[in-house]
Short mmCIF file of C-alpha atoms in Angstrom, two decimals:
data_model
loop_
_atom_site.label_atom_id
_atom_site.label_comp_id
_atom_site.label_asym_id
_atom_site.label_seq_id
_atom_site.Cartn_x
_atom_site.Cartn_y
_atom_site.Cartn_z
CA GLY A 1 -4.99 -4.43 18.58
CA LEU A 2 -5.78 -0.79 19.17
CA GLY A 3 -9.00 -1.75 20.94
CA ALA A 4 -6.94 -2.82 23.95
CA TRP A 5 -5.24 0.60 24.06
CA PRO A 6 -8.05 3.17 23.82
CA GLN A 7 -5.83 6.04 24.95
CA LEU A 8 -2.91 5.26 22.64
CA MET A 9 -3.98 7.22 19.57
CA PRO A 10 -5.15 10.33 21.50
CA THR A 11 -1.86 10.33 23.43
CA LEU A 12 0.24 10.04 20.28
CA LEU A 13 -1.80 12.73 18.53
CA GLU A 14 -1.23 15.03 21.48
CA ALA A 15 2.50 14.32 21.33
CA ALA A 16 2.54 15.01 17.60
CA SER A 17 0.82 18.36 18.14
CA ARG A 18 3.43 19.85 20.51
CA SER A 19 4.68 23.32 19.71
CA SER A 20 8.32 22.29 19.53
CA PRO A 21 9.13 20.91 16.05
CA ARG A 22 11.56 18.36 17.53
CA ALA A 23 8.98 17.13 20.03
CA ALA A 24 6.31 17.02 17.31
CA SER A 25 8.67 15.03 15.11
CA ARG A 26 9.18 12.41 17.83
CA GLY A 27 5.43 12.13 18.37
CA LEU A 28 4.81 11.76 14.64
CA CYS A 29 7.48 9.06 14.33
CA ALA A 30 5.84 7.06 17.11
CA LEU A 31 2.41 7.53 15.52
CA HIS A 32 3.81 6.45 12.15
CA ARG A 33 5.16 3.20 13.60
CA VAL A 34 1.77 2.35 15.10
CA VAL A 35 -0.11 3.22 11.91
CA LYS A 36 2.34 1.28 9.74
CA GLN A 37 1.92 -1.80 11.92
CA GLN A 38 -1.86 -1.55 11.70
CA ALA A 39 -1.72 -1.05 7.91
CA SER A 40 0.24 -4.30 7.51
CA ARG A 41 -2.63 -6.42 8.88
CA ARG A 42 -4.34 -7.88 5.84
CA LEU A 43 -7.41 -9.76 7.17
CA LEU A 44 -10.69 -8.14 6.16
CA PRO A 45 -11.80 -7.20 9.72
CA HIS A 46 -8.41 -5.56 10.31
CA ARG A 47 -8.60 -3.69 7.01
CA LYS A 48 -12.05 -2.34 7.91
CA GLN A 49 -10.65 -1.17 11.25
CA PHE A 50 -7.85 0.60 9.41
CA PHE A 51 -10.31 2.26 7.01
CA ALA A 52 -12.13 3.69 10.02
CA LEU A 53 -8.85 4.74 11.65
CA ALA A 54 -7.66 6.53 8.51
CA GLU A 55 -10.95 8.36 8.07
CA GLU A 56 -10.80 9.57 11.66
CA LEU A 57 -7.09 10.35 11.77
CA LEU A 58 -6.53 12.23 8.51
CA PRO A 59 -8.63 15.32 9.36
CA ARG A 60 -6.93 15.61 12.75
CA LEU A 61 -3.54 15.83 11.07
CA GLN A 62 -4.55 18.83 9.00
CA PRO A 63 -3.07 21.45 11.37
CA LEU A 64 0.30 19.69 11.22
CA ARG A 65 0.49 20.12 7.45
CA THR A 66 1.23 23.77 8.09
CA HIS A 67 4.78 22.70 9.00
CA ALA A 68 5.52 21.81 5.36
CA SER A 69 3.87 25.00 4.12
CA ALA A 70 5.78 27.04 6.70
CA LEU A 71 9.05 25.41 5.65
CA VAL A 72 8.58 26.22 1.97
CA ALA A 73 7.39 29.76 2.73
CA ALA A 74 10.34 30.40 5.04
CA LEU A 75 12.80 29.19 2.42
CA ALA A 76 11.23 31.33 -0.29
CA GLN A 77 11.48 34.44 1.89
CA ARG A 78 15.21 33.96 2.46
CA SER A 79 18.09 34.49 0.10
CA PRO A 80 19.87 31.28 -0.92
CA GLU A 81 22.69 32.04 1.51
CA GLU A 82 20.27 32.69 4.39
CA ALA A 83 18.27 29.56 3.53
CA VAL A 84 21.43 27.42 3.58
CA ALA A 85 22.41 28.79 6.98
CA TRP A 86 18.88 28.26 8.31
CA LEU A 87 18.72 24.63 7.15
CA THR A 88 22.19 23.69 8.35
CA ALA A 89 22.34 25.58 11.67
CA PRO A 90 23.11 23.19 14.57
CA LEU A 91 20.20 22.65 16.94
CA SER A 92 20.79 24.05 20.40
CA PRO A 93 19.62 22.11 23.50
CA ALA A 94 17.12 24.87 24.25
CA ALA A 95 15.61 24.60 20.76
CA ALA A 96 15.38 20.83 21.06
CA ASP A 97 13.16 21.08 24.14
CA GLY A 98 11.29 24.27 23.42
CA GLY A 99 9.74 25.98 20.44
CA GLY A 100 11.58 26.86 17.24
CA GLY A 101 14.52 24.81 16.12
CA GLY A 102 15.21 26.24 12.68
CA GLY A 103 14.77 24.76 9.25
CA ALA A 104 16.22 21.33 10.05
CA ALA A 105 13.56 20.77 12.71
CA LEU A 106 10.76 21.75 10.30
CA VAL A 107 12.17 19.35 7.71
CA GLN A 108 12.04 16.55 10.29
CA VAL A 109 8.39 17.30 11.12
CA ALA A 110 7.36 17.52 7.46
CA THR A 111 9.18 14.26 6.68
CA ALA A 112 7.63 12.37 9.59
CA LEU A 113 4.15 13.61 8.69
CA CYS A 114 4.65 12.70 5.04
CA LYS A 115 5.59 9.13 6.02
CA LEU A 116 2.55 8.86 8.27
CA GLU A 117 0.06 10.17 5.73
CA ARG A 118 1.55 8.00 3.01
CA GLN A 119 0.45 4.95 5.02
CA LEU A 120 -3.03 6.40 5.47
CA LEU A 121 -3.49 7.27 1.80
CA LEU A 122 -2.12 3.96 0.53
CA HIS A 123 -4.15 1.69 2.79
CA GLY A 124 -6.98 3.74 4.28
CA TRP A 125 -9.50 3.90 1.41
CA PRO A 126 -10.58 1.11 -0.93
CA HIS A 127 -11.72 3.72 -3.51
CA LEU A 128 -9.65 6.78 -2.83
CA HIS A 129 -10.92 8.77 -5.82
CA GLN A 130 -14.40 8.86 -4.27
CA SER A 131 -13.18 10.71 -1.16
CA PRO A 132 -12.38 14.41 -1.72
CA GLU A 133 -10.42 14.96 1.50
CA PRO A 134 -7.67 12.35 0.97
CA CYS A 135 -7.43 13.38 -2.68
CA ALA A 136 -6.84 16.95 -1.49
CA VAL A 137 -4.08 15.68 0.82
CA LEU A 138 -2.49 13.89 -2.14
CA ALA A 139 -2.58 17.15 -4.11
CA HIS A 140 -0.99 18.90 -1.13
CA TYR A 141 1.96 16.50 -1.20
CA PHE A 142 2.41 16.99 -4.91
CA ASP A 143 2.61 20.73 -4.23
CA VAL A 144 5.16 20.05 -1.47
CA LEU A 145 7.20 17.94 -3.90
CA VAL A 146 7.24 20.66 -6.58
CA ALA A 147 8.03 23.43 -4.07
CA ALA A 148 10.80 21.44 -2.37
CA GLU A 149 12.41 20.66 -5.73
CA ALA A 150 12.30 24.33 -6.70
CA GLN A 151 13.90 25.36 -3.41
CA GLN A 152 16.53 22.65 -3.71
CA ARG A 153 17.41 23.86 -7.19
CA ARG A 154 17.60 27.46 -5.95
CA LEU A 155 20.08 26.62 -3.21
CA LEU A 156 22.76 25.40 -5.58
CA PRO A 157 23.97 26.42 -9.03
CA PRO A 158 24.01 23.75 -11.76
CA ALA A 159 26.98 21.42 -11.42
CA SER A 160 29.83 22.06 -13.77
CA SER A 161 30.21 18.30 -14.15
CA GLY A 162 26.57 17.78 -15.10
CA THR A 163 26.22 14.91 -12.62
CA GLY A 164 24.85 16.58 -9.52
CA TYR A 165 23.47 19.78 -8.06
CA GLY A 166 26.66 20.77 -6.26
CA LEU A 167 30.04 21.47 -7.72
CA PRO A 168 32.54 18.62 -7.37
CA PRO A 169 34.82 19.06 -4.35
CA ALA A 170 37.85 20.00 -6.43
CA ALA A 171 35.95 22.89 -8.06
CA ALA A 172 34.00 24.01 -4.99
CA PRO A 173 34.20 27.72 -4.38
CA VAL A 174 35.46 28.94 -1.04
CA GLY A 175 32.80 29.79 1.51
CA GLY A 176 29.90 27.43 1.47
CA SER A 177 29.49 24.89 -1.34
CA ALA A 178 29.59 22.05 1.18
CA ALA A 179 26.96 23.76 3.33
CA ALA A 180 24.79 24.44 0.29
CA THR A 181 25.05 20.79 -0.75
CA ALA A 182 24.09 19.67 2.76
CA ALA A 183 21.11 22.05 2.79
CA ALA A 184 19.88 20.82 -0.59
CA GLU A 185 20.28 17.20 0.46
CA SER A 186 18.31 17.84 3.66
CA LEU A 187 15.26 18.57 1.48
CA MET A 188 15.58 15.26 -0.39
CA PRO A 189 13.04 13.34 1.78
CA LEU A 190 10.40 15.86 0.70
CA LEU A 191 11.03 14.76 -2.87
CA LEU A 192 11.52 11.04 -2.35
CA ILE A 193 8.50 10.28 -0.15
CA PRO A 194 5.85 12.17 -2.17
CA ALA A 195 7.31 10.73 -5.38
CA LYS A 196 7.03 7.23 -3.91
CA LEU A 197 3.44 7.92 -2.81
CA LEU A 198 2.45 9.13 -6.28
CA MET A 199 4.21 6.18 -7.93
CA GLU A 200 2.42 3.68 -5.68
CA LEU A 201 -1.02 5.25 -5.95
CA GLN A 202 -0.70 5.52 -9.71
CA ASP A 203 -0.17 1.76 -9.70
CA LEU A 204 -2.72 0.74 -7.05
CA GLN A 205 -5.45 3.37 -7.48
CA PRO A 206 -4.86 5.25 -10.75
CA LEU A 207 -8.11 7.22 -10.51
CA ALA A 208 -6.94 8.83 -7.25
CA THR A 209 -4.33 10.90 -9.09
CA HIS A 210 -6.85 12.52 -11.45
CA ALA A 211 -6.46 16.00 -9.95
CA VAL A 212 -2.67 16.06 -10.27
CA LEU A 213 -2.16 13.82 -13.32
CA PRO A 214 -1.42 16.45 -16.02
CA ASN A 215 0.91 18.45 -13.79
CA ALA A 216 2.57 15.31 -12.41
CA ILE A 217 3.30 13.95 -15.89
CA ALA A 218 4.80 17.27 -16.94
CA PHE A 219 6.84 17.60 -13.75
CA PHE A 220 8.27 14.08 -13.79
CA LEU A 221 9.02 14.32 -17.51
CA GLN A 222 10.93 17.54 -16.91
CA GLN A 223 12.86 15.88 -14.07
CA MET A 224 13.69 12.90 -16.25
CA ALA A 225 14.93 15.13 -19.05
CA SER A 226 17.07 17.53 -17.04
CA ARG A 227 17.72 16.54 -13.43
CA PRO A 228 21.41 15.79 -12.82
CA PHE A 229 22.36 12.69 -10.85
CA GLU A 230 25.26 10.51 -9.82
CA PRO A 231 25.00 7.01 -11.37
CA SER A 232 25.15 5.04 -8.15
CA PRO A 233 22.73 2.76 -6.25
CA GLU A 234 23.28 5.03 -3.23
CA SER A 235 22.37 8.20 -5.13
CA ALA A 236 19.21 9.86 -3.79
CA ASP A 237 18.84 11.73 -7.08
CA GLU A 238 18.89 8.47 -9.02
CA LYS A 239 16.33 6.95 -6.66
CA PHE A 240 14.09 9.95 -7.22
CA LEU A 241 14.43 9.67 -11.00
CA VAL A 242 13.57 5.96 -10.91
CA ARG A 243 10.39 6.79 -9.00
CA ALA A 244 9.61 9.48 -11.54
CA LEU A 245 10.05 6.95 -14.33
CA MET A 246 7.87 4.37 -12.62
CA PHE A 247 5.12 6.97 -12.15
CA LEU A 248 5.26 7.76 -15.86
CA ARG A 249 5.19 4.10 -16.77
CA ASN A 250 2.22 3.41 -14.49
CA ALA A 251 0.35 6.45 -15.78
CA LEU A 252 0.95 5.82 -19.48
CA SER A 253 0.21 2.09 -19.46
CA THR A 254 -2.76 1.79 -17.10
CA SER A 255 -6.06 0.36 -18.32
CA ALA A 256 -8.02 2.09 -15.53
CA TYR A 257 -9.01 4.96 -17.84
CA LEU A 258 -10.90 2.83 -20.37
CA PRO A 259 -13.94 4.72 -21.70
CA THR A 260 -16.61 2.26 -20.60
CA ARG A 261 -20.19 3.33 -19.93
CA GLN A 262 -19.65 2.67 -16.21
CA ALA A 263 -16.41 4.63 -16.02
CA PRO A 264 -16.45 7.41 -13.41
CA PRO A 265 -15.84 11.04 -14.42
CA GLN A 266 -12.25 10.80 -13.20
CA ALA A 267 -11.51 8.11 -15.80
CA HIS A 268 -12.75 10.29 -18.64
CA ALA A 269 -10.69 13.25 -17.41
CA CYS A 270 -7.54 11.12 -17.13
CA ARG A 271 -8.15 9.64 -20.55
CA GLU A 272 -8.16 13.12 -22.06
CA VAL A 273 -4.86 13.87 -20.30
CA LEU A 274 -3.21 10.79 -21.81
CA GLN A 275 -4.62 11.45 -25.27
CA ALA A 276 -3.17 14.97 -25.14
CA PHE A 277 0.19 13.57 -24.01
CA PHE A 278 0.46 11.02 -26.81
CA ALA A 279 -0.46 13.67 -29.40
CA SER A 280 2.06 16.22 -28.09
CA PRO A 281 5.85 16.68 -28.36
CA SER A 282 6.07 15.31 -24.81
CA LEU A 283 6.15 11.71 -26.05
CA PRO A 284 9.29 12.12 -28.21
CA GLN A 285 10.80 14.14 -25.36
CA LEU A 286 10.28 11.18 -23.03
CA VAL A 287 11.76 8.75 -25.55
CA THR A 288 14.79 10.99 -26.04
CA ALA A 289 15.28 11.30 -22.28
CA LEU A 290 15.15 7.54 -21.88
CA LEU A 291 17.60 6.97 -24.73
CA THR A 292 20.11 9.54 -23.53
CA ARG A 293 19.85 9.08 -19.76
CA ALA A 294 18.59 5.59 -18.99
CA LEU A 295 19.52 3.09 -21.69
CA PRO A 296 23.26 2.30 -21.88
CA LEU A 297 23.58 2.54 -25.68
CA SER A 298 26.71 3.42 -27.57
CA ALA A 299 27.01 6.22 -30.12
CA GLU A 300 26.96 3.60 -32.90
CA GLU A 301 23.70 2.16 -31.58
CA TYR A 302 22.15 5.62 -31.46
CA GLN A 303 23.12 6.28 -35.07
CA GLY A 304 22.27 2.78 -36.24
CA GLU A 305 18.56 3.41 -36.24
CA GLY A 306 18.94 6.90 -37.66
CA ALA A 307 16.82 8.27 -34.84
CA MET A 308 19.34 10.82 -33.61
CA THR A 309 21.82 13.09 -35.27
CA ALA A 310 25.46 13.24 -34.25
CA ALA A 311 24.84 16.49 -32.41
CA GLN A 312 22.10 14.87 -30.34
CA ILE A 313 24.19 11.93 -29.19
CA PRO A 314 25.24 12.51 -25.59
CA HIS A 315 28.86 12.31 -24.48
CA SER A 316 29.79 11.18 -20.97
CA VAL A 317 26.19 11.33 -19.79
CA PRO A 318 25.51 9.35 -16.61
CA ARG A 319 23.14 6.38 -16.88
CA LEU A 320 20.64 5.25 -14.32
CA GLN A 321 22.02 2.13 -12.65
CA ALA A 322 18.93 0.90 -10.82
CA SER A 323 17.43 -2.43 -11.84
CA VAL A 324 14.34 -1.09 -13.61
CA PRO A 325 12.84 -2.56 -16.81
CA PHE A 326 13.67 0.48 -18.94
CA SER A 327 12.61 -1.28 -22.12
CA ALA A 328 9.12 -1.45 -20.64
CA LEU A 329 9.35 2.21 -19.70
CA LEU A 330 10.43 3.08 -23.21
CA CYS A 331 7.66 1.12 -24.90
CA PRO A 332 4.77 0.66 -22.44
CA PRO A 333 1.72 -1.10 -23.86
CA LEU A 334 -0.62 1.59 -25.14
CA PRO A 335 -4.09 1.47 -23.57
CA SER A 336 -6.62 0.33 -26.13
CA PHE A 337 -8.68 3.50 -25.79
CA LEU A 338 -5.81 5.43 -27.38
CA LEU A 339 -6.05 3.19 -30.43
CA ARG A 340 -9.77 3.35 -31.07
CA ALA A 341 -12.69 5.73 -30.80
CA PRO A 342 -14.83 5.86 -27.63
CA VAL A 343 -17.52 3.25 -27.26
#
């Protein structure tokens, strides 16, 4: 265990705090492997040790979160063409060993830190909603997710085929579509990892997402309704959309927000969010998105129930191929508090 290596964590933290983004990324990857191994130990004494480790480690990682903020700020300050060049510029040997390193190096640091803090947030607190600092870190990663998606969308025009962010190779304009596609794809880990974290926490500790719940529902619903993707198990866009769907399913079907007398304030706040969702146009929007983009129905099946007009029936729309119970996503069991008045 870590008790036999008292200098291990300080050494890895020092390595993760180096000024060079590439060196910091290597230190963070090593720290992530150690933390992940410790998080996998399930005996109660080991879990208590990990709780203490997470509580000590998370505040010391705060300065490193500036890498993600710096990345998003740097992208926003550049034109799309400049941002593409910055993200795809080859790393020189001098940059690899010294400071700097361009956008690709900052993406590596932000990705490695996101993986590390995902382990801490998932396994480091038995009641995460009672601890303001880790909840603030979760909100930070939701902000990173939203900002990275906005920057990714800015780098490329909508696809003419409607199945991806970049133009298909045959229609690619001369002078940089391939580079723009590569730059947008380099940001994908900053969407996939926070989305996975939110999906998992919404399942394991639903109260922990109380601060981001209304914005997260709106964001993931918008992604489900409009984000283009290639229908393939290897598609990163499809993987992201599946995680968005699973977050929505977990959020809309949880019983953790029941209005009992012992329910914490976070449960009451989340309950109000869900009540507003089910009473708004967002619910039919979600159903329509699932029908048109997830469930492989024919035009006859759409019209059979009379739920959609001919103009609303999609033509040649890609379908999500992942093995997800979409029928459960379409009709999640409604929490009982949405069907009756508060106790």
